[in-house]
Amino acid sequence: EANLNDANFIGANLYEANLSEANLSGADLSETNMSGIYLSEANLEGAILTRANLSRANLSSCNLRGAQLSGCNLREASLSGADLTGADLSDADLSECDLTGAIGLMR
């Protein structure tokens, strides 16, 4: 349960890292490689994830309220049960993404 709120990870390589239940609220993760990362039940409220690679990431039950996910690669990611209320998903790739039970998505 790491507290990494407002941290700067721009361009970092977090490939397959385990940050489940971490507090990353307000963190800047722009252009970060987070392919295969474990972020289940993490708090990413207001985080900036612009153009980040989140392919095959586990974001189940994650708080992504107000997060900036524009241009993100979310291919094959699990967002089951995630809260995406107010999140910006413009130009995000959601191909084969599991959105079962996700809330806050505009249809």
Short mmCIF file of C-alpha atoms in Angstrom, two decimals:
data_model
loop_
_atom_site.label_atom_id
_atom_site.label_comp_id
_atom_site.label_asym_id
_atom_site.label_seq_id
_atom_site.Cartn_x
_atom_site.Cartn_y
_atom_site.Cartn_z
CA GLU A 1 0.00 0.00 0.00
CA ALA A 2 2.58 2.54 -1.13
CA ASN A 3 1.74 6.25 -0.89
CA LEU A 4 2.91 7.77 -4.18
CA ASN A 5 0.39 10.59 -4.55
CA ASP A 6 1.54 13.46 -6.78
CA ALA A 7 4.69 11.48 -7.76
CA ASN A 8 6.36 12.11 -11.13
CA PHE A 9 6.89 8.95 -13.18
CA ILE A 10 6.94 10.56 -16.66
CA GLY A 11 8.44 8.10 -19.16
CA ALA A 12 9.32 5.52 -16.48
CA ASN A 13 9.40 1.77 -17.12
CA LEU A 14 7.05 0.04 -14.67
CA TYR A 15 6.67 -3.14 -16.74
CA GLU A 16 4.84 -5.82 -14.73
CA ALA A 17 5.33 -3.91 -11.45
CA ASN A 18 2.98 -4.67 -8.56
CA LEU A 19 1.40 -1.50 -7.21
CA SER A 20 -1.88 -3.04 -6.06
CA GLU A 21 -3.67 -0.85 -3.50
CA ALA A 22 -1.10 1.95 -3.98
CA ASN A 23 -2.13 5.60 -3.67
CA LEU A 24 -1.14 7.27 -6.95
CA SER A 25 -3.71 10.07 -6.81
CA GLY A 26 -2.55 13.08 -8.80
CA ALA A 27 0.59 11.27 -9.99
CA ASP A 28 1.99 12.02 -13.45
CA LEU A 29 2.48 8.75 -15.34
CA SER A 30 2.49 10.26 -18.85
CA GLU A 31 4.16 8.11 -21.53
CA THR A 32 5.02 5.48 -18.91
CA ASN A 33 5.41 1.81 -19.86
CA MET A 34 3.07 -0.02 -17.51
CA SER A 35 2.44 -3.06 -19.67
CA GLY A 36 1.29 -5.96 -17.49
CA ILE A 37 1.31 -3.84 -14.30
CA TYR A 38 -0.80 -4.86 -11.29
CA LEU A 39 -2.83 -1.88 -10.06
CA SER A 40 -5.89 -3.64 -8.67
CA GLU A 41 -7.67 -1.55 -6.03
CA ALA A 42 -5.15 1.29 -6.50
CA ASN A 43 -6.18 4.94 -6.16
CA LEU A 44 -5.39 6.82 -9.39
CA GLU A 45 -7.91 9.61 -8.88
CA GLY A 46 -6.87 12.64 -10.94
CA ALA A 47 -3.72 10.90 -12.18
CA ILE A 48 -2.23 11.85 -15.55
CA LEU A 49 -1.68 8.79 -17.74
CA THR A 50 -1.58 10.50 -21.15
CA ARG A 51 -0.15 8.19 -23.86
CA ALA A 52 0.83 5.57 -21.25
CA ASN A 53 1.14 1.90 -22.24
CA LEU A 54 -1.26 -0.04 -20.02
CA SER A 55 -1.65 -3.06 -22.28
CA ARG A 56 -2.52 -6.23 -20.33
CA ALA A 57 -2.61 -4.17 -17.10
CA ASN A 58 -4.74 -5.26 -14.15
CA LEU A 59 -6.74 -2.20 -13.11
CA SER A 60 -9.62 -4.11 -11.54
CA SER A 61 -11.55 -2.20 -8.86
CA CYS A 62 -9.21 0.75 -9.42
CA ASN A 63 -10.27 4.35 -8.66
CA LEU A 64 -9.68 6.28 -11.90
CA ARG A 65 -12.09 9.15 -11.18
CA GLY A 66 -11.05 12.21 -13.19
CA ALA A 67 -7.92 10.49 -14.52
CA GLN A 68 -6.41 11.64 -17.82
CA LEU A 69 -6.16 8.52 -20.01
CA SER A 70 -6.13 10.20 -23.42
CA GLY A 71 -4.12 8.32 -26.02
CA CYS A 72 -3.54 5.39 -23.63
CA ASN A 73 -2.94 1.86 -24.84
CA LEU A 74 -5.35 -0.24 -22.76
CA ARG A 75 -5.42 -3.26 -25.09
CA GLU A 76 -6.35 -6.45 -23.21
CA ALA A 77 -6.36 -4.56 -19.88
CA SER A 78 -8.75 -5.48 -17.07
CA LEU A 79 -10.84 -2.56 -15.86
CA SER A 80 -13.50 -4.75 -14.25
CA GLY A 81 -15.18 -2.92 -11.39
CA ALA A 82 -13.08 0.21 -11.98
CA ASP A 83 -14.52 3.68 -11.34
CA LEU A 84 -13.97 5.79 -14.47
CA THR A 85 -16.29 8.65 -13.51
CA GLY A 86 -15.07 11.81 -15.23
CA ALA A 87 -12.03 10.07 -16.74
CA ASP A 88 -10.79 11.29 -20.14
CA LEU A 89 -10.49 8.28 -22.46
CA SER A 90 -10.25 10.24 -25.72
CA ASP A 91 -8.20 8.39 -28.35
CA ALA A 92 -7.53 5.53 -25.89
CA ASP A 93 -7.26 2.02 -27.36
CA LEU A 94 -9.72 -0.18 -25.45
CA SER A 95 -9.47 -3.18 -27.80
CA GLU A 96 -10.24 -6.46 -25.99
CA CYS A 97 -10.42 -4.56 -22.69
CA ASP A 98 -12.50 -6.10 -19.87
CA LEU A 99 -14.94 -3.43 -18.70
CA THR A 100 -17.25 -5.77 -16.76
CA GLY A 101 -18.86 -3.83 -13.93
CA ALA A 102 -16.87 -0.65 -14.64
CA ILE A 103 -18.76 2.50 -13.68
CA GLY A 104 -18.78 6.04 -14.98
CA LEU A 105 -18.37 5.24 -18.68
CA MET A 106 -20.28 7.48 -21.09
CA ARG A 107 -22.06 5.53 -23.80
#
